Short mmCIF file of C-alpha atoms in Angstrom, two decimals:
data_model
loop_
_atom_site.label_atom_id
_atom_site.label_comp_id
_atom_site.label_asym_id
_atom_site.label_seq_id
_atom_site.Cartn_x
_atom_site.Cartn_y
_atom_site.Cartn_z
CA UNK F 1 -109.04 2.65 22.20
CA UNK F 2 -110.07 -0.24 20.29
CA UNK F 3 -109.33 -2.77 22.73
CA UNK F 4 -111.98 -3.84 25.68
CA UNK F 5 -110.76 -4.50 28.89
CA UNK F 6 -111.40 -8.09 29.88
CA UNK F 7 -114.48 -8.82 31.46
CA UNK F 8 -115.16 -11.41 34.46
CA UNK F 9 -118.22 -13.18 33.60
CA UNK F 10 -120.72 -13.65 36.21
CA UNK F 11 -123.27 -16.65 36.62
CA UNK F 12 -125.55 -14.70 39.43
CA UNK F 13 -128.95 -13.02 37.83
CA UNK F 14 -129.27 -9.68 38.99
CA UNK F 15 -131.81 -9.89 40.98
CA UNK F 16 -130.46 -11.78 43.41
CA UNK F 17 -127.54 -9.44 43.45
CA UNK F 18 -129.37 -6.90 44.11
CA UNK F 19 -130.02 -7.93 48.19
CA UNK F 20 -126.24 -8.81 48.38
CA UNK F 21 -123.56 -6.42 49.47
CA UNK F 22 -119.74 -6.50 48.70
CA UNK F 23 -117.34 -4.55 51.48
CA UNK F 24 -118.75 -1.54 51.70
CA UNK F 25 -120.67 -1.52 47.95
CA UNK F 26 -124.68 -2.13 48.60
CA UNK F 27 -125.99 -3.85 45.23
CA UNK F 28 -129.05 -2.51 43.42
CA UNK F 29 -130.90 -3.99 40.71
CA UNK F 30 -130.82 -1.93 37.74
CA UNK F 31 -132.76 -3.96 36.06
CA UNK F 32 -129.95 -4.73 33.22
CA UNK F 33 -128.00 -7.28 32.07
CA UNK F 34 -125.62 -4.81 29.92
CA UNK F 35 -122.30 -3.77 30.72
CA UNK F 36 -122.39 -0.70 32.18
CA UNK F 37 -119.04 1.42 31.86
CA UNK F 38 -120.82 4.79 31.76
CA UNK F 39 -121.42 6.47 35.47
CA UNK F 40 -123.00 10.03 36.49
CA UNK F 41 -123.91 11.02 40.06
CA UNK F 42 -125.66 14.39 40.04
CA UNK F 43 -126.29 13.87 43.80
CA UNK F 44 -126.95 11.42 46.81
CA UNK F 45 -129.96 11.31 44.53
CA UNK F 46 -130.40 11.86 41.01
CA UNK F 47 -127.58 9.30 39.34
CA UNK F 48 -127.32 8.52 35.05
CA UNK F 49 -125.42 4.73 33.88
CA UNK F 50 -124.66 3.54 30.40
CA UNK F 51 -123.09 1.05 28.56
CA UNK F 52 -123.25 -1.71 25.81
CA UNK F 53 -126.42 -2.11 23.48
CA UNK F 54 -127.72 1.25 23.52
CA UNK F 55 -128.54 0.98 27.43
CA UNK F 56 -129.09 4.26 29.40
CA UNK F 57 -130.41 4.32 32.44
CA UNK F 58 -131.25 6.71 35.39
CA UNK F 59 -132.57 6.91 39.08
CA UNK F 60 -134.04 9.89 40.73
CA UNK F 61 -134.06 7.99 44.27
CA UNK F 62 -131.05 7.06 45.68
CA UNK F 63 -130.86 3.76 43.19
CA UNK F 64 -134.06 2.79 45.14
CA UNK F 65 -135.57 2.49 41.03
CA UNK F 66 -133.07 2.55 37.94
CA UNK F 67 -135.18 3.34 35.24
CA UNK F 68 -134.41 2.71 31.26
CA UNK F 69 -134.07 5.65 29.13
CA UNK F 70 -135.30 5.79 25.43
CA UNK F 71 -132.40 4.50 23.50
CA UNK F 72 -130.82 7.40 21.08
CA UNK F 73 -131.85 6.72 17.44
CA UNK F 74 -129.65 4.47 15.45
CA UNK F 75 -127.42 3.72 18.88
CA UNK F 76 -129.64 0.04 19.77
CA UNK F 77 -125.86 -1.48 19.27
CA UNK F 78 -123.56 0.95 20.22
CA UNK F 79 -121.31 0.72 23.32
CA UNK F 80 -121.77 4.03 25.74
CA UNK F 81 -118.78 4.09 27.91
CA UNK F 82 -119.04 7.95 28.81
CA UNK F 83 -121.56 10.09 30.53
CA UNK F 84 -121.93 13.12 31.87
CA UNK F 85 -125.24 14.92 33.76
CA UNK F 86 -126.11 17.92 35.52
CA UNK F 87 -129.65 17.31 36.39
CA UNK F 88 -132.51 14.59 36.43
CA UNK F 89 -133.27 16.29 32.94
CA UNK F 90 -130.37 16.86 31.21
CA UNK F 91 -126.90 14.76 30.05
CA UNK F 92 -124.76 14.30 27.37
CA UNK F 93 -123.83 10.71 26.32
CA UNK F 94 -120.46 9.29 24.59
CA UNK F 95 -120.81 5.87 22.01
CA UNK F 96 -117.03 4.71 21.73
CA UNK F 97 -116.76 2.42 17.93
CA UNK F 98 -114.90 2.73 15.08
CA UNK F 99 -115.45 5.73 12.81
CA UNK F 100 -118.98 6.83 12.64
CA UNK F 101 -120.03 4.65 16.06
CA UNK F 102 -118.15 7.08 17.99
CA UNK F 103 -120.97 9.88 18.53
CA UNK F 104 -122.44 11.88 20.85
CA UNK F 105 -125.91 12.57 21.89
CA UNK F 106 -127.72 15.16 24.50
CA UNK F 107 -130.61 14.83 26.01
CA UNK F 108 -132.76 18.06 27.84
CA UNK F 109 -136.02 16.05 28.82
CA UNK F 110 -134.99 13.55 31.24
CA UNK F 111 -133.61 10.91 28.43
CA UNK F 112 -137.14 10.80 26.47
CA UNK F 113 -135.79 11.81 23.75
CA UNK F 114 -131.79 12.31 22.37
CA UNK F 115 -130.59 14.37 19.39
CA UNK F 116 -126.98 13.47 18.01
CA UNK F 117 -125.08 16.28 18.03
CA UNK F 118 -121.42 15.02 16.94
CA UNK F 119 -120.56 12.07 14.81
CA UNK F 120 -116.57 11.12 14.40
CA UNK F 121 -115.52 12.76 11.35
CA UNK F 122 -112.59 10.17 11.21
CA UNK F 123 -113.26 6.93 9.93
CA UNK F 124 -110.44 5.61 11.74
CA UNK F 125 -111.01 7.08 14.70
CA UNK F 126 -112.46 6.34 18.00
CA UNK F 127 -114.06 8.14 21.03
CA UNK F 128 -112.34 7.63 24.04
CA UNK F 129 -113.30 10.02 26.55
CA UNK F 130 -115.82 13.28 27.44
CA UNK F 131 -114.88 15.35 30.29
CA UNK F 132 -117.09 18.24 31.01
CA UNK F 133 -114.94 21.44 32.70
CA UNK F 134 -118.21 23.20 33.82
CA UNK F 135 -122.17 23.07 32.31
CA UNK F 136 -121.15 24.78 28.83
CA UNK F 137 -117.52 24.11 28.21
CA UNK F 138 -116.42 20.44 27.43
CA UNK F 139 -113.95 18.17 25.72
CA UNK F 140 -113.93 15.08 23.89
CA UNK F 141 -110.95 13.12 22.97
CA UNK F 142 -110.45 10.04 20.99
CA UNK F 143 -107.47 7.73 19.24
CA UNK F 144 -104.94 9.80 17.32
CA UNK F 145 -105.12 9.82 13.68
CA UNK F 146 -102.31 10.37 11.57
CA UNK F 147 -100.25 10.96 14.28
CA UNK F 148 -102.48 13.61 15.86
CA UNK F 149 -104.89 13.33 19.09
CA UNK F 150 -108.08 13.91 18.13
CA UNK F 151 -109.35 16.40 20.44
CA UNK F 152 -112.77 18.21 19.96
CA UNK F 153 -114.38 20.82 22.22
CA UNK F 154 -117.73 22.49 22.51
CA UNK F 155 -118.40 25.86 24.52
CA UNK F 156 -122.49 25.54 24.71
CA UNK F 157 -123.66 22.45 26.91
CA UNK F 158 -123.01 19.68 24.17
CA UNK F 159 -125.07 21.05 21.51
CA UNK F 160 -122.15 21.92 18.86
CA UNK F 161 -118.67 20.87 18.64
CA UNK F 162 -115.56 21.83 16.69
CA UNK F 163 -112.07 20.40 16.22
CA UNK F 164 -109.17 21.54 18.17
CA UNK F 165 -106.30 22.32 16.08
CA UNK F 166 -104.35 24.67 17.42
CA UNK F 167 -103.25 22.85 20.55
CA UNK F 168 -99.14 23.06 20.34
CA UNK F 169 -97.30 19.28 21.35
CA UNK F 170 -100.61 17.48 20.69
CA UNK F 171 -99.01 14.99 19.19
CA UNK F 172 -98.95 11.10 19.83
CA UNK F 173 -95.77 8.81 20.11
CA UNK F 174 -96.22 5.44 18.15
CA UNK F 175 -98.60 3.05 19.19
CA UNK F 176 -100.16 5.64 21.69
CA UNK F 177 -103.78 5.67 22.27
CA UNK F 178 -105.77 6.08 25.03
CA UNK F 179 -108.36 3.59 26.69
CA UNK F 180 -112.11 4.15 26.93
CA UNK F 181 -112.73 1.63 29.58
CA UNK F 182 -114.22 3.97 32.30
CA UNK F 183 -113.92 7.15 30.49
CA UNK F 184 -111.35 8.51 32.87
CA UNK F 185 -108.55 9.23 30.43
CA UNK F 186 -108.94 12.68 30.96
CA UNK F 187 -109.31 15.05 34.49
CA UNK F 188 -108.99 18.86 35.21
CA UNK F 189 -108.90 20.46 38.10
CA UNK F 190 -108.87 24.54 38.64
CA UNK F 191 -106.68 25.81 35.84
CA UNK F 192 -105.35 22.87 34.97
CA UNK F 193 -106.42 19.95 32.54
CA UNK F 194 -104.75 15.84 32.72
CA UNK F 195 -104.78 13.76 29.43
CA UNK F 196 -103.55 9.83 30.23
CA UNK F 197 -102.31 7.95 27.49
CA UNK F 198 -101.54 3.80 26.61
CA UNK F 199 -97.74 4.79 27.32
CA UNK F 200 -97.92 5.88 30.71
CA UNK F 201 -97.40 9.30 29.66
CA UNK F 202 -99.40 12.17 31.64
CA UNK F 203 -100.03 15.34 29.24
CA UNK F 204 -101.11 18.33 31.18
CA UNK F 205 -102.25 22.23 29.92
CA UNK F 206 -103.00 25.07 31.73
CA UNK F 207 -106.01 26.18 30.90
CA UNK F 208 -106.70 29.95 29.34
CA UNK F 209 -107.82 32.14 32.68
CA UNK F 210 -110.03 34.11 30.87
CA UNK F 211 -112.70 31.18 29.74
CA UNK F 212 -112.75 32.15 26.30
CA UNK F 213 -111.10 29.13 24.68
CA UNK F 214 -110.74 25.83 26.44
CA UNK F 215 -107.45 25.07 25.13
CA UNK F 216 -105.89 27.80 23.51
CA UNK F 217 -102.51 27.53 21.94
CA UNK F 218 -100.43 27.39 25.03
CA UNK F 219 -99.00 23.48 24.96
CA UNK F 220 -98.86 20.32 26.26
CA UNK F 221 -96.16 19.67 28.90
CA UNK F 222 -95.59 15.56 29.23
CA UNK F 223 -94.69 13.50 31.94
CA UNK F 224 -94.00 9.84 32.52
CA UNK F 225 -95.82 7.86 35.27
CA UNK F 226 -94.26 4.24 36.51
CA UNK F 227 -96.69 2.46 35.26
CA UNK F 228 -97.48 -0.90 33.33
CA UNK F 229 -96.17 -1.39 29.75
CA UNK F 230 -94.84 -2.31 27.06
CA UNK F 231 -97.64 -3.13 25.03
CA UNK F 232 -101.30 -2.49 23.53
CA UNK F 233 -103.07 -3.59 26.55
CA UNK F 234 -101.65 -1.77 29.31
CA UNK F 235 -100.92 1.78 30.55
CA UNK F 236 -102.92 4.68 32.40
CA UNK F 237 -106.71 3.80 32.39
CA UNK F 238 -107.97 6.21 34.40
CA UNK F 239 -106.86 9.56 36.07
CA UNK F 240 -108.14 11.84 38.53
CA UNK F 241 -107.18 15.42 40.38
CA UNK F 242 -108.56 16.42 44.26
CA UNK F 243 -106.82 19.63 43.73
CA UNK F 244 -104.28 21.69 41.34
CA UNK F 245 -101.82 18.76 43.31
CA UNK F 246 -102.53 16.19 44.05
CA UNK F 247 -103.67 13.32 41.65
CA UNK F 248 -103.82 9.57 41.28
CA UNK F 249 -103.13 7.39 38.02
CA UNK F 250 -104.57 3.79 37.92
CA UNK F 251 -104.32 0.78 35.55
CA UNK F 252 -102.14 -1.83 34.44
CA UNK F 253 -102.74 -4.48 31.67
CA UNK F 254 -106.21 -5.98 31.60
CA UNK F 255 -105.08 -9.02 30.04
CA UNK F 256 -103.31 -9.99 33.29
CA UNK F 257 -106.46 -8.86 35.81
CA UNK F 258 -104.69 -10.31 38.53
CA UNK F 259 -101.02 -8.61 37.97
CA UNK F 260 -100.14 -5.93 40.65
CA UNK F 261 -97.37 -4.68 38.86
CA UNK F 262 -97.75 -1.09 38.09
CA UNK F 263 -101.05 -0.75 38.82
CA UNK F 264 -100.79 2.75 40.14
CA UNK F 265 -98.90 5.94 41.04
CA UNK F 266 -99.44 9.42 42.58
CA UNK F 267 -98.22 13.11 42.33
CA UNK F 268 -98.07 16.00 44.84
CA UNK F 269 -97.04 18.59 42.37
CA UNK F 270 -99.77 18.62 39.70
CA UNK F 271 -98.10 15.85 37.13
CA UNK F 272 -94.96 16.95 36.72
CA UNK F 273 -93.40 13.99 38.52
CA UNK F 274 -95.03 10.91 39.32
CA UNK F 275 -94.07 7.76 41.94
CA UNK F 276 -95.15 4.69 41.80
CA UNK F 277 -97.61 3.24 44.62
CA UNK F 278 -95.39 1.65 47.25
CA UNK F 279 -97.96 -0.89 47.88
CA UNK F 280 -100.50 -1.14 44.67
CA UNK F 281 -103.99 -2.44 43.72
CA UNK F 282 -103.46 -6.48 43.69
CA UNK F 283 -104.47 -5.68 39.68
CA UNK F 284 -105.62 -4.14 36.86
CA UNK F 285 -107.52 -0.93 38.07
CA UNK F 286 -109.75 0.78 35.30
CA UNK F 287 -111.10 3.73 37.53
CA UNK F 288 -110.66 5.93 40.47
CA UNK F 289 -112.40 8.97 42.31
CA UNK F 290 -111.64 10.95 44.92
CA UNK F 291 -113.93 10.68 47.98
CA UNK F 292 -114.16 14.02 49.75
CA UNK F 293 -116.00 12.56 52.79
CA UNK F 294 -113.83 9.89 53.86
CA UNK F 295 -110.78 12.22 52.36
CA UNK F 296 -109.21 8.76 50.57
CA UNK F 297 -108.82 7.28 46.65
CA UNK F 298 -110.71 4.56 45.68
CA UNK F 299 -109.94 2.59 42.58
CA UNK F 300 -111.73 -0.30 41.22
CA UNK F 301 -111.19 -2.86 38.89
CA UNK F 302 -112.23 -6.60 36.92
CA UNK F 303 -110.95 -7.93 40.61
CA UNK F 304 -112.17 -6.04 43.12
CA UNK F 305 -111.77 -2.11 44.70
CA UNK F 306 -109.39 -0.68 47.15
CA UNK F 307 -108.88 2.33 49.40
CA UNK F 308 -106.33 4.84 50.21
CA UNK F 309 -105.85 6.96 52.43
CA UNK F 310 -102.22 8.34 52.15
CA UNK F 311 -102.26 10.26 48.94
CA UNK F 312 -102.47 6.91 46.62
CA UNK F 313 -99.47 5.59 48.28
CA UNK F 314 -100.31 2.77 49.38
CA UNK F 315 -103.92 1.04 48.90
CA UNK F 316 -105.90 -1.81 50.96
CA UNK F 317 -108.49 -3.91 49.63
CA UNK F 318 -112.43 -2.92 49.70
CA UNK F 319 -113.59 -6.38 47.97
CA UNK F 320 -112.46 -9.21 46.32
CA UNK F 321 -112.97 -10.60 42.79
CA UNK F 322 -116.28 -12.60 44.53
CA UNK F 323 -117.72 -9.20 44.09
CA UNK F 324 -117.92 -9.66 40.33
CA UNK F 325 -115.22 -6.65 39.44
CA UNK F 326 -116.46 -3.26 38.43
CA UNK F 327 -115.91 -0.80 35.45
CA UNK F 328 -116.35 2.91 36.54
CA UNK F 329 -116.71 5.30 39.31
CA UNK F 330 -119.08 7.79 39.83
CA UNK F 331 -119.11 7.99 44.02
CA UNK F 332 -121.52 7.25 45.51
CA UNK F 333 -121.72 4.97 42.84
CA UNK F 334 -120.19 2.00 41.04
CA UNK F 335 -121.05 -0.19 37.54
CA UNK F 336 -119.91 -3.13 36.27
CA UNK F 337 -120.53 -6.00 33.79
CA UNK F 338 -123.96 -7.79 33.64
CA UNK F 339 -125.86 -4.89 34.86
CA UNK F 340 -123.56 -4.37 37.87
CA UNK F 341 -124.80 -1.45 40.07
CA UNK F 342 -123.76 -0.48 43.67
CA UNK F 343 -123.88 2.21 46.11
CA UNK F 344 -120.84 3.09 48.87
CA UNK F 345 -122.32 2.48 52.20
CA UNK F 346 -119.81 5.39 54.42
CA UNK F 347 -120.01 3.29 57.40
CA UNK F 348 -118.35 -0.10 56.04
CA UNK F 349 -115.46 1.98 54.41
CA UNK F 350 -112.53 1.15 56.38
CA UNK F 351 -111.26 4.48 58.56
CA UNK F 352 -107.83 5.66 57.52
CA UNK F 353 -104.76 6.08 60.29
#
């Protein structure tokens, strides 16, 4: 979607940030200034960022060193938001724009070189988000046009991509959209596959069991999620799966950061009803991820991150908004504006009941 999520400027160089830690996030310097809304940990390891300007960067060690990649050719203004890697020498990258600056580019040799392997075909569409189901099968979706969500899908790593057009329901109410602030807008877990829209809606499809098609012609079922609305600035931002179950929607409007109103909701039955959070983020939340080890949510936003521990009902504070707000989620990791990089230190996470 068009619109950016609003951004908390920060006055501290990087550097310094980089010895600092907030609640349980240990900074890094990542050697950056751009804002990074692009996140991709292949391990404890091995971890790819992205963002505005054409920035790309990677670590092999932990975040010990973030390293810039070679920018893609013709991308030194684009705005990455999405992602996704499966090695230190291989990733595919999303540029969210208008028209033709929504593209993606693959990489196979560690980011020294990228080829461009899909440019939007729309010139009034936009690249919202790029969800990978497994190494070869994977999905990018962006801002409907003429009425239809613009869905494309490749079956070979990245490398070619075709539209979908035989997906039944695909269809978008007025004004819907979806947001590319963390590119969370879509998740899948086992069979299933989660589409989050600007109007709180929740699309889900069960994916074809036999792997030949990723979509097939099976349908979208829709559900409504209590979240913030009523206009172009808030709904779902982000949404995320542990299971065929349970799941976790985050968001609000990002033109009122510090609004806890509908900032989140959960489901125990794979989407097809969803509750509100009893007691919410205290704002606008643009990402969340599931962390296995401590078995809670955490969800992050321009004001700070929060844990929980109960399924996504209710949610406690991690840091404030004198962290400097974040963008995405990638655990262990976590980028934000200005260059913004930090790791989650297990042993300052609060323990659950």
């Amino acid at each position: 979607m068009r619109l950016r999520p609003f951004v908390l400027l920060l006055t501290t160089l990087p550097a310094l940030l980089a010895a600092q830690s907030h609640g349980p996030w240990v900074m890094q310097e990542s050697g950056s200034s751009a804002s990074l809304r692009g996140i991709a940990a292949v391990n404890s390891s091995v971890a790819w960022a992205s963002g505005t300007e054409g920035t790309v960067l990677r670590t092999e060690d932990g975040g010990a060193h973030w390293r810039k990649c070679a920018v893609p050719p013709g991308a030194e203004k684009l705005d990455f938001r999405g992602v996704q890697a499966w090695d230190r020498e291989t990733a595919v990258l999303m540029g969210s724009g208008p028209g033709e600056l929504s593209r993606i580019y693959r990489t196979t040799d560690g980011c020294a070189h990228w080829t461009l392997v899909l440019r939007n075909p729309d010139k009034d569409g936009f690249f919202d988000g790029l969800l990978f189901l497994d190494r070869r099968k994977g999905l990018v979706i962006g801002d409907p046009v003429g009425g239809e969500i613009a869905l494309q899908a490749t079956h070979d790593g990245g490398q070619s991509w075709s539209r979908v057009k035989d997906a039944k329901e695909l269809r978008a109410l007025e004004g819907e959209a979806f947001f590319a602030a963390s590119n969370a807008s879509m998740a899948a877990a086992g069979q299933w596959l989660w589409i989050a829209t600007s109007k709180g809606r929740v699309l889900r499809h069960r994916l074809p069991a036999d792997g030949t098609d990723l979509i097939g012609s099976a349908g979208f079922r829709s559900a409504q999620a209590p979240m913030a609305g009523g206009n172009a600035a808030a709904g779902i931002f982000a949404i995320a799966f542990r299971d065929e179950r349970h799941g976790v929607a985050v968001g609000g409007d990002y033109t009122k950061p510090d609004g806890a109103s509908g900032t989140a909701a959960w489901t125990a039955d794979g989407g097809e009803h969803w509750t509100a959070a009893a007691a919410g983020p205290p704002g606008y939340r643009s990402t969340v991820a599931w962390d296995k080890a401590a078995r809670a949510w955490i969800a992050a936003g321009t004001n700070g991150s929060d844990v929980s521990y109960d399924g996504g009902r209710t949610w406690r504070p991690l840091d404030g908004p004198e962290g400097g707000g974040w963008n995405a989620i990638s655990l262990p990791w976590i980028v934000g504006p200005q260059g913004r990089v930090a790791k989650l230190d297990q042993k300052r996470t609060p323990h659950g009941k």
